[in-house]
Amino acid sequence: MIQREGTDLSAPQVGWRAGVLGLGVLVLLAGQVADTNDWFPLGSLSQYATPRAADGSVVSTSLEGTTLDGRVVPVPLSPASIGMSRAEVEAQGQRIIADPGLLGVLARSRARLHPDAPALSELRLVRSEQRLRDARLVGPTEVRVLATWSAR
């Protein structure tokens, strides 16, 4: 018997625990080697950590609004801010571009979630692109407005 912190474990009990641990490690290792997200959360986490080409670009989607007094404010892409996550907004990007009125839904959601925040007269879906050369930023950030909703 093996004694551990006042608990006696028999050889079969230790073997059972070691077997479960070994099986878990094998599943995690197989998921990483297979490089598939089909086994998530036991598989690859590549969707969260993918390398960028040393000579390429980094693209980021964001929302920015204009308040009634003309100030431009960032609108976070989060459920707490607009009721949707960044991934959900990005997945609907083409629909939003085709129908900018969908940004009005996000503006109204923001107003409901933050009744004390300044009201928006306009909301824009924006894409920023930063170019890389030898893994270093080069040149200015290119900002493009993809869709605009206006309360008017």
PDB file of C-alpha atoms in Angstrom:
ATOM      1  CA  MET A   1       0.000   0.000   0.000  1.00  0.00           C
ATOM      2  CA  ILE A   2       0.995   3.600  -0.601  1.00  0.00           C
ATOM      3  CA  GLN A   3       0.245   6.079   2.139  1.00  0.00           C
ATOM      4  CA  ARG A   4      -0.404   9.675   1.170  1.00  0.00           C
ATOM      5  CA  GLU A   5      -1.580  12.345   3.593  1.00  0.00           C
ATOM      6  CA  GLY A   6      -3.361   9.906   5.858  1.00  0.00           C
ATOM      7  CA  THR A   7      -5.088   7.973   3.043  1.00  0.00           C
ATOM      8  CA  ASP A   8      -4.076   4.432   2.229  1.00  0.00           C
ATOM      9  CA  LEU A   9      -4.174   3.678  -1.493  1.00  0.00           C
ATOM     10  CA  SER A  10      -3.814   0.160  -2.768  1.00  0.00           C
ATOM     11  CA  ALA A  11      -1.791  -0.637  -5.876  1.00  0.00           C
ATOM     12  CA  PRO A  12      -4.973  -0.992  -8.024  1.00  0.00           C
ATOM     13  CA  GLN A  13      -6.210   2.417  -6.807  1.00  0.00           C
ATOM     14  CA  VAL A  14      -2.889   4.055  -7.678  1.00  0.00           C
ATOM     15  CA  GLY A  15      -2.872   2.220 -11.022  1.00  0.00           C
ATOM     16  CA  TRP A  16      -6.401   3.365 -11.844  1.00  0.00           C
ATOM     17  CA  ARG A  17      -5.528   7.004 -11.118  1.00  0.00           C
ATOM     18  CA  ALA A  18      -2.286   6.793 -13.089  1.00  0.00           C
ATOM     19  CA  GLY A  19      -4.166   5.209 -16.003  1.00  0.00           C
ATOM     20  CA  VAL A  20      -6.754   8.004 -16.098  1.00  0.00           C
ATOM     21  CA  LEU A  21      -3.992  10.622 -15.927  1.00  0.00           C
ATOM     22  CA  GLY A  22      -2.069   8.876 -18.710  1.00  0.00           C
ATOM     23  CA  LEU A  23      -5.177   8.631 -20.883  1.00  0.00           C
ATOM     24  CA  GLY A  24      -5.880  12.339 -20.381  1.00  0.00           C
ATOM     25  CA  VAL A  25      -2.324  13.260 -21.361  1.00  0.00           C
ATOM     26  CA  LEU A  26      -2.545  11.027 -24.452  1.00  0.00           C
ATOM     27  CA  VAL A  27      -5.831  12.643 -25.548  1.00  0.00           C
ATOM     28  CA  LEU A  28      -4.361  16.134 -25.137  1.00  0.00           C
ATOM     29  CA  LEU A  29      -1.173  15.143 -26.969  1.00  0.00           C
ATOM     30  CA  ALA A  30      -3.139  13.505 -29.804  1.00  0.00           C
ATOM     31  CA  GLY A  31      -5.306  16.621 -30.121  1.00  0.00           C
ATOM     32  CA  GLN A  32      -2.240  18.833 -30.439  1.00  0.00           C
ATOM     33  CA  VAL A  33      -0.473  16.528 -32.906  1.00  0.00           C
ATOM     34  CA  ALA A  34      -3.630  16.227 -35.035  1.00  0.00           C
ATOM     35  CA  ASP A  35      -3.844  20.058 -34.984  1.00  0.00           C
ATOM     36  CA  THR A  36      -7.623  20.035 -35.127  1.00  0.00           C
ATOM     37  CA  ASN A  37     -10.139  22.121 -33.253  1.00  0.00           C
ATOM     38  CA  ASP A  38     -12.692  19.299 -33.556  1.00  0.00           C
ATOM     39  CA  TRP A  39     -11.571  18.005 -30.158  1.00  0.00           C
ATOM     40  CA  PHE A  40     -11.706  21.408 -28.427  1.00  0.00           C
ATOM     41  CA  PRO A  41     -11.184  21.873 -25.515  1.00  0.00           C
ATOM     42  CA  LEU A  42      -9.109  18.690 -25.651  1.00  0.00           C
ATOM     43  CA  GLY A  43      -7.568  19.561 -28.994  1.00  0.00           C
ATOM     44  CA  SER A  44      -5.582  22.292 -30.623  1.00  0.00           C
ATOM     45  CA  LEU A  45      -5.958  25.866 -29.501  1.00  0.00           C
ATOM     46  CA  SER A  46      -4.717  27.170 -32.845  1.00  0.00           C
ATOM     47  CA  GLN A  47      -7.707  29.484 -33.172  1.00  0.00           C
ATOM     48  CA  TYR A  48      -6.243  31.491 -30.296  1.00  0.00           C
ATOM     49  CA  ALA A  49      -2.570  31.408 -31.163  1.00  0.00           C
ATOM     50  CA  THR A  50      -1.608  31.373 -34.807  1.00  0.00           C
ATOM     51  CA  PRO A  51       1.699  32.740 -36.013  1.00  0.00           C
ATOM     52  CA  ARG A  52       1.718  35.697 -38.369  1.00  0.00           C
ATOM     53  CA  ALA A  53       3.867  35.813 -41.463  1.00  0.00           C
ATOM     54  CA  ALA A  54       6.938  37.963 -40.919  1.00  0.00           C
ATOM     55  CA  ASP A  55       5.949  39.862 -44.075  1.00  0.00           C
ATOM     56  CA  GLY A  56       2.189  40.239 -44.021  1.00  0.00           C
ATOM     57  CA  SER A  57      -0.453  42.224 -42.229  1.00  0.00           C
ATOM     58  CA  VAL A  58      -2.477  42.255 -39.031  1.00  0.00           C
ATOM     59  CA  VAL A  59      -6.167  43.057 -39.515  1.00  0.00           C
ATOM     60  CA  SER A  60      -8.463  44.172 -36.705  1.00  0.00           C
ATOM     61  CA  THR A  61     -12.191  44.900 -36.724  1.00  0.00           C
ATOM     62  CA  SER A  62     -13.693  47.497 -34.407  1.00  0.00           C
ATOM     63  CA  LEU A  63     -16.713  49.719 -33.858  1.00  0.00           C
ATOM     64  CA  GLU A  64     -16.588  53.450 -33.398  1.00  0.00           C
ATOM     65  CA  GLY A  65     -19.450  55.760 -32.697  1.00  0.00           C
ATOM     66  CA  THR A  66     -20.162  59.465 -32.883  1.00  0.00           C
ATOM     67  CA  THR A  67     -22.052  60.962 -29.959  1.00  0.00           C
ATOM     68  CA  LEU A  68     -24.791  63.573 -30.364  1.00  0.00           C
ATOM     69  CA  ASP A  69     -22.251  66.283 -29.508  1.00  0.00           C
ATOM     70  CA  GLY A  70     -19.872  65.086 -32.256  1.00  0.00           C
ATOM     71  CA  ARG A  71     -17.284  63.183 -30.207  1.00  0.00           C
ATOM     72  CA  VAL A  72     -15.882  59.991 -31.745  1.00  0.00           C
ATOM     73  CA  VAL A  73     -15.832  57.168 -29.173  1.00  0.00           C
ATOM     74  CA  PRO A  74     -14.682  53.553 -29.354  1.00  0.00           C
ATOM     75  CA  VAL A  75     -17.454  51.001 -28.847  1.00  0.00           C
ATOM     76  CA  PRO A  76     -15.987  47.774 -27.419  1.00  0.00           C
ATOM     77  CA  LEU A  77     -16.866  44.557 -29.225  1.00  0.00           C
ATOM     78  CA  SER A  78     -18.069  42.668 -26.171  1.00  0.00           C
ATOM     79  CA  PRO A  79     -21.301  41.271 -24.756  1.00  0.00           C
ATOM     80  CA  ALA A  80     -21.111  43.773 -21.888  1.00  0.00           C
ATOM     81  CA  SER A  81     -20.910  46.674 -24.343  1.00  0.00           C
ATOM     82  CA  ILE A  82     -23.213  45.740 -27.241  1.00  0.00           C
ATOM     83  CA  GLY A  83     -24.657  42.346 -26.351  1.00  0.00           C
ATOM     84  CA  MET A  84     -22.448  40.499 -28.870  1.00  0.00           C
ATOM     85  CA  SER A  85     -18.880  39.253 -28.834  1.00  0.00           C
ATOM     86  CA  ARG A  86     -16.157  40.289 -31.266  1.00  0.00           C
ATOM     87  CA  ALA A  87     -16.354  36.871 -32.943  1.00  0.00           C
ATOM     88  CA  GLU A  88     -20.107  37.230 -33.486  1.00  0.00           C
ATOM     89  CA  VAL A  89     -19.737  40.700 -35.011  1.00  0.00           C
ATOM     90  CA  GLU A  90     -16.856  39.568 -37.238  1.00  0.00           C
ATOM     91  CA  ALA A  91     -18.847  36.514 -38.359  1.00  0.00           C
ATOM     92  CA  GLN A  92     -21.713  38.829 -39.380  1.00  0.00           C
ATOM     93  CA  GLY A  93     -19.383  41.328 -41.089  1.00  0.00           C
ATOM     94  CA  GLN A  94     -20.624  40.692 -44.639  1.00  0.00           C
ATOM     95  CA  ARG A  95     -24.266  40.943 -43.525  1.00  0.00           C
ATOM     96  CA  ILE A  96     -23.522  44.238 -41.753  1.00  0.00           C
ATOM     97  CA  ILE A  97     -21.741  45.605 -44.838  1.00  0.00           C
ATOM     98  CA  ALA A  98     -24.716  44.581 -47.014  1.00  0.00           C
ATOM     99  CA  ASP A  99     -27.223  46.025 -44.512  1.00  0.00           C
ATOM    100  CA  PRO A 100     -25.673  48.796 -42.357  1.00  0.00           C
ATOM    101  CA  GLY A 101     -29.020  49.078 -40.550  1.00  0.00           C
ATOM    102  CA  LEU A 102     -27.841  46.092 -38.502  1.00  0.00           C
ATOM    103  CA  LEU A 103     -25.419  48.480 -36.795  1.00  0.00           C
ATOM    104  CA  GLY A 104     -28.518  50.282 -35.508  1.00  0.00           C
ATOM    105  CA  VAL A 105     -29.441  47.101 -33.628  1.00  0.00           C
ATOM    106  CA  LEU A 106     -26.031  47.213 -31.925  1.00  0.00           C
ATOM    107  CA  ALA A 107     -26.437  50.929 -31.155  1.00  0.00           C
ATOM    108  CA  ARG A 108     -29.827  50.271 -29.539  1.00  0.00           C
ATOM    109  CA  SER A 109     -28.397  47.331 -27.606  1.00  0.00           C
ATOM    110  CA  ARG A 110     -25.600  49.584 -26.325  1.00  0.00           C
ATOM    111  CA  ALA A 111     -28.176  52.195 -25.284  1.00  0.00           C
ATOM    112  CA  ARG A 112     -30.153  49.559 -23.331  1.00  0.00           C
ATOM    113  CA  LEU A 113     -27.040  48.120 -21.679  1.00  0.00           C
ATOM    114  CA  HIS A 114     -25.605  51.565 -20.859  1.00  0.00           C
ATOM    115  CA  PRO A 115     -28.499  54.006 -20.349  1.00  0.00           C
ATOM    116  CA  ASP A 116     -26.146  56.596 -18.808  1.00  0.00           C
ATOM    117  CA  ALA A 117     -23.680  56.523 -21.742  1.00  0.00           C
ATOM    118  CA  PRO A 118     -23.837  59.296 -24.345  1.00  0.00           C
ATOM    119  CA  ALA A 119     -26.290  58.461 -27.137  1.00  0.00           C
ATOM    120  CA  LEU A 120     -24.831  57.704 -30.554  1.00  0.00           C
ATOM    121  CA  SER A 121     -25.855  59.541 -33.687  1.00  0.00           C
ATOM    122  CA  GLU A 122     -23.696  57.246 -35.811  1.00  0.00           C
ATOM    123  CA  LEU A 123     -22.025  53.836 -35.524  1.00  0.00           C
ATOM    124  CA  ARG A 124     -19.327  52.549 -37.888  1.00  0.00           C
ATOM    125  CA  LEU A 125     -17.814  49.119 -38.543  1.00  0.00           C
ATOM    126  CA  VAL A 126     -14.108  49.778 -39.067  1.00  0.00           C
ATOM    127  CA  ARG A 127     -11.242  47.589 -40.239  1.00  0.00           C
ATOM    128  CA  SER A 128      -7.639  48.514 -39.414  1.00  0.00           C
ATOM    129  CA  GLU A 129      -4.678  46.933 -41.160  1.00  0.00           C
ATOM    130  CA  GLN A 130      -1.065  47.140 -40.061  1.00  0.00           C
ATOM    131  CA  ARG A 131       1.628  45.927 -42.458  1.00  0.00           C
ATOM    132  CA  LEU A 132       4.604  43.895 -41.278  1.00  0.00           C
ATOM    133  CA  ARG A 133       8.088  43.513 -42.717  1.00  0.00           C
ATOM    134  CA  ASP A 134      10.493  41.195 -40.913  1.00  0.00           C
ATOM    135  CA  ALA A 135       7.849  40.987 -38.146  1.00  0.00           C
ATOM    136  CA  ARG A 136       8.022  44.750 -37.539  1.00  0.00           C
ATOM    137  CA  LEU A 137       5.332  47.341 -38.201  1.00  0.00           C
ATOM    138  CA  VAL A 138       5.989  49.417 -41.304  1.00  0.00           C
ATOM    139  CA  GLY A 139       4.071  52.413 -42.521  1.00  0.00           C
ATOM    140  CA  PRO A 140       0.898  53.896 -41.138  1.00  0.00           C
ATOM    141  CA  THR A 141      -2.107  51.898 -40.042  1.00  0.00           C
ATOM    142  CA  GLU A 142      -4.676  51.787 -42.833  1.00  0.00           C
ATOM    143  CA  VAL A 143      -8.187  52.382 -41.507  1.00  0.00           C
ATOM    144  CA  ARG A 144     -11.251  51.652 -43.638  1.00  0.00           C
ATOM    145  CA  VAL A 145     -14.886  52.251 -42.747  1.00  0.00           C
ATOM    146  CA  LEU A 146     -16.805  49.182 -43.922  1.00  0.00           C
ATOM    147  CA  ALA A 147     -20.339  50.237 -42.953  1.00  0.00           C
ATOM    148  CA  THR A 148     -22.035  53.247 -41.357  1.00  0.00           C
ATOM    149  CA  TRP A 149     -25.375  53.508 -39.576  1.00  0.00           C
ATOM    150  CA  SER A 150     -26.872  56.910 -38.882  1.00  0.00           C
ATOM    151  CA  ALA A 151     -29.691  57.667 -36.439  1.00  0.00           C
ATOM    152  CA  ARG A 152     -30.946  60.452 -38.701  1.00  0.00           C
TER     153      ARG A 152
END
